[in-house]
Structure formats: structure tokens, C-alpha cells
Amino acid sequence: MDDAVSGPWLLDPETRLQLRLKGLRTSLAQGDFEEAILEAEELLDEEPDYADGLYLLGEALLDANDPEGAVMAFQRHVQLVGDDLESLLRLGLARFEICDLEGAEEVVREVARRRPEDALAHYQLSLILEAQDRRTESVGALMMANRLDPHSFPLPNHWTDAQWSSAIEEAIQGLAPLLRKFWAGIPMRVEPAPFLDELKAEDPPLSPRISGIVLGTPAEAPDPQGRPEAMRFFQRNLDKAATYEEFVEWVGAALEREACEWLGLDPDRLDDAP
């Protein structure tokens, strides 16, 4: 949208820029990430190296599940502003989400070194180390995060077999009828963690934090008769649910996501599905 006012009144460039920033921040606060991305891109069309615009674009892309785009935005922001630890931390998270574990560790470790009181930095470092199977280092970083902020970064739970069974059953019952039918009879497996190679093999890569993945590959065109061999849940990631209710919620989200991807459905339009 053209922000210039018709007639003799025109917005000067700085005022127009501030209005765009205000709209961008409002969209982010309201959770309208697609609109925020569009507004950030419009702002950066006019001011390609506007640091605040790049940072907010990175935030919107992360929230919209586009960590690859977020990496580029945060990398450019870091190049422009240099010593910005918040931007480095967000860059580390974005790199982690695309399985660039070495790159993520480099920047997050730097934040933790220079800001040792930052619980989030230690927690992110624990996730990065955990994904590399560096268990002792990962536990040390997690314990530090927990000591600094036990409410935000609790220690993981260890769900019992009975809790796993009941959580999966409750999650399935909470799905749309079409998805309940989809999962009927499909085996549910609990595995320790996803393999890094399988996450990297996807385009874009899957997050190391993913809760579950189907076993099997759907036909190129959605096939209502096709079925996965099994659903695989990852204990290491689901143990991070703070409560049983959150555990069930995460299991349900994984079931919905994987079924919708298999069937080629839009999760926001399940009520319209036959």
C-alpha cells in the first residue's frame, strides 16, 4: 500500500518508515506473521539495510516456520549492527532449526560466554549439544538454565508407558473425525530421538525438536487409500513437555500435522474436509 497522502500533504520518508514499523510490530504482536512478513519486505524494499526491519523480519519468519529465511535476515542484521547479542541468539535458534548445529553452537556459545546470566542462551546451547549426542555437556547447560530460571526451563519429565498410551489415545480422540479415521489401526511407536541425517535429508530440513514423524512416504498425489507404516514419536523431545496436558497437546499436534501432510489437507480447513 502506498503510504503517501494525496494532495498537498505528503508523508516524509522518516514518518512513512515509522508507520511501517508500527504496522509491522502490531502484526507481530497479533500473531499475523504472514502480514508481518509482507510489511517487513515492503519496508526493506525502500530501506534494504534497515536494521530494525531485518530483525523484525527474522522474528516473523521464525514464527511463520521459515527458519531458512530467518537465518538470512538475522545474519544480515548481525553484519550491520555487530555486537547485538539478541540477534546472535535468534540467529543461533534459526540455525538450530535447520540443523546447522555447528553454526548454531558457535553463536549461542558466544552469547552464553558474554552474558552468563542469560538462561535462554544456556537452554538453547543444551538443545544444540543434545542434538549432537553430547549428553554430558547438554545436561550441564540445561542445569545452568534451570538454576537461572527454573520456571521457564524446567528439567524434562520421564513419561511412563501408561502415560504414553493414554496421551496418544487422548490426542487421537481430540482430532477431527477424518484424521481419527486416518490413524485407526496404524501402529504408534516411541523412539529415543530422530536421526540427524533424516532431518537434514528433508527440504527444508526438519527441526531437531520435532515431536514425531510418520514412517513411510505418501504417493505424489494424495491417496486416501494410502497409509503410513507407523507413527514415530520421539521421547527426548516429548519429555520436554512441562505438564501432562502439554504432552497430550504436542502429541496431538504431531498427529494432525503428519496426517494433513500425508493427505494434502490444510489444517485450518479440516472442518470443510469430506
Tab-separated table of C-alpha atoms in Angstrom:
chain	number	residue	atom	x	y	z
A	1	MET	CA	0.000	0.000	0.000
A	2	ASP	CA	1.258	3.497	-0.863
A	3	ASP	CA	1.670	5.441	2.370
A	4	ALA	CA	1.885	8.836	0.662
A	5	VAL	CA	-1.122	11.088	1.284
A	6	SER	CA	-2.696	12.565	-1.869
A	7	GLY	CA	-2.872	16.301	-2.422
A	8	PRO	CA	-0.534	18.819	-0.819
A	9	TRP	CA	0.121	16.620	2.248
A	10	LEU	CA	2.885	14.059	1.835
A	11	LEU	CA	4.488	11.901	4.468
A	12	ASP	CA	8.203	12.468	4.754
A	13	PRO	CA	10.371	9.324	4.431
A	14	GLU	CA	11.104	9.040	8.154
A	15	THR	CA	7.420	9.293	9.105
A	16	ARG	CA	6.499	6.720	6.479
A	17	LEU	CA	9.219	4.415	7.811
A	18	GLN	CA	7.968	4.735	11.385
A	19	LEU	CA	4.411	3.994	10.286
A	20	ARG	CA	5.591	0.843	8.534
A	21	LEU	CA	7.486	-0.225	11.651
A	22	LYS	CA	4.420	0.370	13.795
A	23	GLY	CA	2.273	-1.733	11.475
A	24	LEU	CA	4.904	-4.457	11.403
A	25	ARG	CA	5.169	-4.613	15.191
A	26	THR	CA	1.375	-4.652	15.513
A	27	SER	CA	1.091	-7.591	13.108
A	28	LEU	CA	3.742	-9.493	15.059
A	29	ALA	CA	2.028	-8.802	18.383
A	30	GLN	CA	-1.289	-10.023	16.951
A	31	GLY	CA	0.281	-13.208	15.597
A	32	ASP	CA	-0.382	-12.276	11.971
A	33	PHE	CA	3.026	-13.422	10.787
A	34	GLU	CA	2.289	-13.542	7.065
A	35	GLU	CA	1.154	-9.912	7.148
A	36	ALA	CA	4.224	-9.012	9.213
A	37	ILE	CA	6.480	-10.606	6.581
A	38	LEU	CA	4.790	-8.632	3.803
A	39	GLU	CA	5.123	-5.382	5.751
A	40	ALA	CA	8.783	-6.076	6.536
A	41	GLU	CA	9.529	-6.837	2.892
A	42	GLU	CA	7.832	-3.599	1.801
A	43	LEU	CA	9.879	-1.663	4.344
A	44	LEU	CA	13.111	-3.316	3.204
A	45	ASP	CA	12.306	-2.614	-0.446
A	46	GLU	CA	12.691	1.049	0.459
A	47	GLU	CA	15.492	0.650	3.041
A	48	PRO	CA	17.280	-2.661	2.287
A	49	ASP	CA	19.689	-2.386	5.216
A	50	TYR	CA	17.329	-1.001	7.827
A	51	ALA	CA	18.439	-2.961	10.887
A	52	ASP	CA	15.159	-2.950	12.841
A	53	GLY	CA	13.291	-4.100	9.761
A	54	LEU	CA	15.684	-7.005	9.253
A	55	TYR	CA	15.401	-8.089	12.885
A	56	LEU	CA	11.604	-7.986	12.831
A	57	LEU	CA	11.551	-9.840	9.511
A	58	GLY	CA	13.677	-12.552	11.110
A	59	GLU	CA	11.229	-12.780	14.027
A	60	ALA	CA	8.239	-13.043	11.685
A	61	LEU	CA	9.939	-15.718	9.561
A	62	LEU	CA	10.814	-17.777	12.646
A	63	ASP	CA	7.234	-17.568	13.886
A	64	ALA	CA	5.956	-18.492	10.410
A	65	ASN	CA	8.139	-21.638	10.416
A	66	ASP	CA	10.611	-20.344	7.832
A	67	PRO	CA	13.926	-20.658	9.687
A	68	GLU	CA	15.924	-20.636	6.440
A	69	GLY	CA	14.653	-17.150	5.663
A	70	ALA	CA	15.179	-16.133	9.294
A	71	VAL	CA	18.842	-17.177	9.101
A	72	MET	CA	19.398	-14.803	6.193
A	73	ALA	CA	17.607	-11.915	7.921
A	74	PHE	CA	19.445	-12.323	11.233
A	75	GLN	CA	22.807	-12.859	9.535
A	76	ARG	CA	22.415	-9.572	7.703
A	77	HIS	CA	21.289	-7.857	10.899
A	78	VAL	CA	24.391	-9.106	12.716
A	79	GLN	CA	26.601	-7.890	9.858
A	80	LEU	CA	25.068	-4.427	10.117
A	81	VAL	CA	24.945	-3.909	13.872
A	82	GLY	CA	27.829	-6.089	15.021
A	83	ASP	CA	27.664	-6.726	18.761
A	84	ASP	CA	23.955	-7.412	19.135
A	85	LEU	CA	23.593	-10.438	21.414
A	86	GLU	CA	19.829	-10.702	20.979
A	87	SER	CA	20.270	-11.008	17.226
A	88	LEU	CA	23.042	-13.578	17.698
A	89	LEU	CA	20.757	-15.618	19.945
A	90	ARG	CA	17.956	-15.551	17.395
A	91	LEU	CA	20.416	-16.443	14.636
A	92	GLY	CA	21.519	-19.420	16.707
A	93	LEU	CA	17.936	-20.607	17.113
A	94	ALA	CA	17.256	-20.257	13.379
A	95	ARG	CA	20.410	-22.205	12.523
A	96	PHE	CA	19.434	-24.909	15.003
A	97	GLU	CA	16.010	-25.237	13.387
A	98	ILE	CA	17.639	-26.021	10.008
A	99	CYS	CA	20.109	-28.488	11.611
A	100	ASP	CA	23.162	-26.228	11.196
A	101	LEU	CA	24.331	-27.358	14.619
A	102	GLU	CA	27.939	-26.189	14.331
A	103	GLY	CA	26.868	-22.723	13.219
A	104	ALA	CA	24.229	-22.571	15.944
A	105	GLU	CA	26.664	-23.641	18.643
A	106	GLU	CA	29.213	-21.023	17.600
A	107	VAL	CA	26.913	-18.039	18.060
A	108	VAL	CA	24.901	-19.310	21.052
A	109	ARG	CA	28.046	-20.271	22.954
A	110	GLU	CA	29.340	-16.745	22.359
A	111	VAL	CA	26.158	-15.266	23.857
A	112	ALA	CA	26.368	-17.609	26.870
A	113	ARG	CA	30.028	-16.689	27.381
A	114	ARG	CA	29.421	-12.952	27.257
A	115	ARG	CA	26.076	-12.991	29.059
A	116	PRO	CA	26.382	-15.885	31.531
A	117	GLU	CA	23.188	-14.865	33.333
A	118	ASP	CA	21.123	-15.483	30.170
A	119	ALA	CA	19.121	-18.634	30.913
A	120	LEU	CA	17.754	-18.832	27.353
A	121	ALA	CA	21.263	-18.933	25.893
A	122	HIS	CA	22.214	-21.860	28.136
A	123	TYR	CA	18.969	-23.649	27.310
A	124	GLN	CA	19.452	-23.217	23.569
A	125	LEU	CA	23.013	-24.455	23.954
A	126	SER	CA	21.711	-27.557	25.761
A	127	LEU	CA	19.383	-28.321	22.821
A	128	ILE	CA	22.182	-27.885	20.292
A	129	LEU	CA	24.533	-30.157	22.232
A	130	GLU	CA	21.779	-32.717	22.808
A	131	ALA	CA	21.102	-32.917	19.059
A	132	GLN	CA	24.798	-33.733	18.597
A	133	ASP	CA	24.554	-36.528	21.221
A	134	ARG	CA	26.920	-34.655	23.546
A	135	ARG	CA	24.887	-35.664	26.551
A	136	THR	CA	27.169	-34.631	29.414
A	137	GLU	CA	27.688	-31.112	28.024
A	138	SER	CA	23.990	-30.822	27.205
A	139	VAL	CA	22.927	-31.745	30.751
A	140	GLY	CA	25.393	-29.222	32.174
A	141	ALA	CA	23.969	-26.410	30.029
A	142	LEU	CA	20.400	-27.428	30.896
A	143	MET	CA	21.154	-27.459	34.617
A	144	MET	CA	22.588	-23.948	34.320
A	145	ALA	CA	19.444	-22.730	32.532
A	146	ASN	CA	17.276	-24.387	35.176
A	147	ARG	CA	19.208	-22.771	38.032
A	148	LEU	CA	18.884	-19.352	36.420
A	149	ASP	CA	15.184	-19.666	35.529
A	150	PRO	CA	13.543	-22.869	36.824
A	151	HIS	CA	10.054	-21.733	35.820
A	152	SER	CA	10.870	-21.174	32.135
A	153	PHE	CA	13.337	-24.037	31.802
A	154	PRO	CA	12.182	-26.994	33.909
A	155	LEU	CA	14.007	-30.296	33.870
A	156	PRO	CA	12.487	-32.878	31.490
A	157	ASN	CA	9.785	-35.278	32.547
A	158	HIS	CA	10.037	-39.034	32.068
A	159	TRP	CA	6.607	-40.212	30.984
A	160	THR	CA	5.681	-43.776	31.900
A	161	ASP	CA	4.465	-46.350	29.393
A	162	ALA	CA	0.955	-45.907	30.781
A	163	GLN	CA	1.148	-42.137	30.307
A	164	TRP	CA	2.367	-42.582	26.738
A	165	SER	CA	-0.534	-44.885	25.933
A	166	SER	CA	-3.150	-42.628	27.492
A	167	ALA	CA	-1.649	-39.463	25.932
A	168	ILE	CA	-1.738	-40.961	22.434
A	169	GLU	CA	-5.305	-42.177	22.948
A	170	GLU	CA	-6.455	-38.784	24.252
A	171	ALA	CA	-4.674	-36.967	21.426
A	172	ILE	CA	-6.313	-39.139	18.773
A	173	GLN	CA	-9.740	-38.586	20.315
A	174	GLY	CA	-9.162	-34.836	20.106
A	175	LEU	CA	-8.542	-34.901	16.335
A	176	ALA	CA	-11.044	-34.100	13.600
A	177	PRO	CA	-13.110	-37.170	12.591
A	178	LEU	CA	-11.308	-37.524	9.241
A	179	LEU	CA	-7.949	-37.681	10.997
A	180	ARG	CA	-9.174	-40.124	13.643
A	181	LYS	CA	-10.204	-42.407	10.785
A	182	PHE	CA	-6.816	-41.911	9.119
A	183	TRP	CA	-4.902	-43.065	12.193
A	184	ALA	CA	-7.160	-46.028	13.013
A	185	GLY	CA	-5.088	-49.198	13.159
A	186	ILE	CA	-1.739	-47.543	12.428
A	187	PRO	CA	0.990	-48.593	14.892
A	188	MET	CA	2.288	-45.912	17.267
A	189	ARG	CA	5.988	-46.178	18.113
A	190	VAL	CA	8.055	-44.377	20.731
A	191	GLU	CA	11.718	-43.897	19.764
A	192	PRO	CA	14.521	-42.126	21.672
A	193	ALA	CA	15.147	-39.293	19.173
A	194	PRO	CA	15.112	-38.512	15.448
A	195	PHE	CA	18.219	-39.225	13.415
A	196	LEU	CA	20.043	-36.070	12.340
A	197	ASP	CA	20.633	-37.426	8.834
A	198	GLU	CA	16.905	-37.954	8.251
A	199	LEU	CA	16.142	-34.407	9.418
A	200	LYS	CA	18.763	-32.959	7.072
A	201	ALA	CA	17.517	-35.080	4.160
A	202	GLU	CA	14.244	-33.135	4.021
A	203	ASP	CA	13.940	-29.894	2.048
A	204	PRO	CA	13.802	-27.721	4.063
A	205	PRO	CA	15.405	-29.647	6.938
A	206	LEU	CA	13.177	-30.677	9.824
A	207	SER	CA	13.761	-29.241	13.273
A	208	PRO	CA	15.667	-31.395	15.792
A	209	ARG	CA	12.798	-30.545	18.178
A	210	ILE	CA	10.177	-32.323	16.069
A	211	SER	CA	7.771	-34.412	18.155
A	212	GLY	CA	7.061	-37.137	15.637
A	213	ILE	CA	7.340	-38.272	12.008
A	214	VAL	CA	5.426	-40.893	10.032
A	215	LEU	CA	7.209	-43.955	8.767
A	216	GLY	CA	6.524	-44.236	5.059
A	217	THR	CA	6.192	-41.982	2.036
A	218	PRO	CA	2.862	-40.910	0.518
A	219	ALA	CA	2.189	-41.100	-3.200
A	220	GLU	CA	2.990	-37.939	-5.173
A	221	ALA	CA	-0.725	-37.210	-5.394
A	222	PRO	CA	-2.616	-37.519	-2.098
A	223	ASP	CA	-4.053	-41.030	-1.929
A	224	PRO	CA	-6.911	-41.502	0.534
A	225	GLN	CA	-6.265	-45.250	0.433
A	226	GLY	CA	-2.549	-44.924	1.223
A	227	ARG	CA	-1.448	-45.338	4.825
A	228	PRO	CA	1.806	-44.824	6.716
A	229	GLU	CA	3.554	-47.884	8.104
A	230	ALA	CA	3.629	-46.301	11.573
A	231	MET	CA	3.767	-43.040	13.503
A	232	ARG	CA	7.075	-42.442	15.302
A	233	PHE	CA	7.134	-40.263	18.437
A	234	PHE	CA	10.415	-39.013	19.885
A	235	GLN	CA	10.790	-39.448	23.614
A	236	ARG	CA	13.655	-36.964	24.040
A	237	ASN	CA	11.574	-34.132	22.632
A	238	LEU	CA	8.217	-35.003	24.149
A	239	ASP	CA	9.781	-35.407	27.598
A	240	LYS	CA	10.259	-31.621	27.476
A	241	ALA	CA	6.512	-31.041	27.830
A	242	ALA	CA	6.108	-29.291	31.183
A	243	THR	CA	2.765	-30.930	32.061
A	244	TYR	CA	0.786	-33.984	31.034
A	245	GLU	CA	-1.750	-31.685	29.343
A	246	GLU	CA	1.013	-30.129	27.256
A	247	PHE	CA	2.322	-33.621	26.465
A	248	VAL	CA	-1.082	-34.585	25.044
A	249	GLU	CA	-1.229	-31.295	23.120
A	250	TRP	CA	2.169	-31.908	21.495
A	251	VAL	CA	1.263	-35.476	20.574
A	252	GLY	CA	-1.988	-34.249	19.020
A	253	ALA	CA	-0.217	-31.511	17.067
A	254	ALA	CA	2.212	-34.056	15.620
A	255	LEU	CA	-0.606	-36.400	14.626
A	256	GLU	CA	-2.549	-33.594	12.958
A	257	ARG	CA	0.489	-32.219	11.113
A	258	GLU	CA	1.652	-35.570	9.778
A	259	ALA	CA	-1.837	-36.681	8.721
A	260	CYS	CA	-2.559	-33.390	6.957
A	261	GLU	CA	0.757	-33.504	5.121
A	262	TRP	CA	0.122	-37.092	4.050
A	263	LEU	CA	-3.405	-36.316	2.841
A	264	GLY	CA	-2.580	-32.912	1.349
A	265	LEU	CA	-5.010	-31.097	3.640
A	266	ASP	CA	-4.912	-27.579	5.042
A	267	PRO	CA	-5.065	-27.908	8.871
A	268	ASP	CA	-7.050	-24.661	9.027
A	269	ARG	CA	-9.795	-26.110	6.823
A	270	LEU	CA	-10.334	-29.508	8.382
A	271	ASP	CA	-13.946	-28.665	9.148
A	272	ASP	CA	-14.559	-28.385	5.387
A	273	ALA	CA	-12.963	-31.750	4.589
A	274	PRO	CA	-15.343	-34.519	3.432
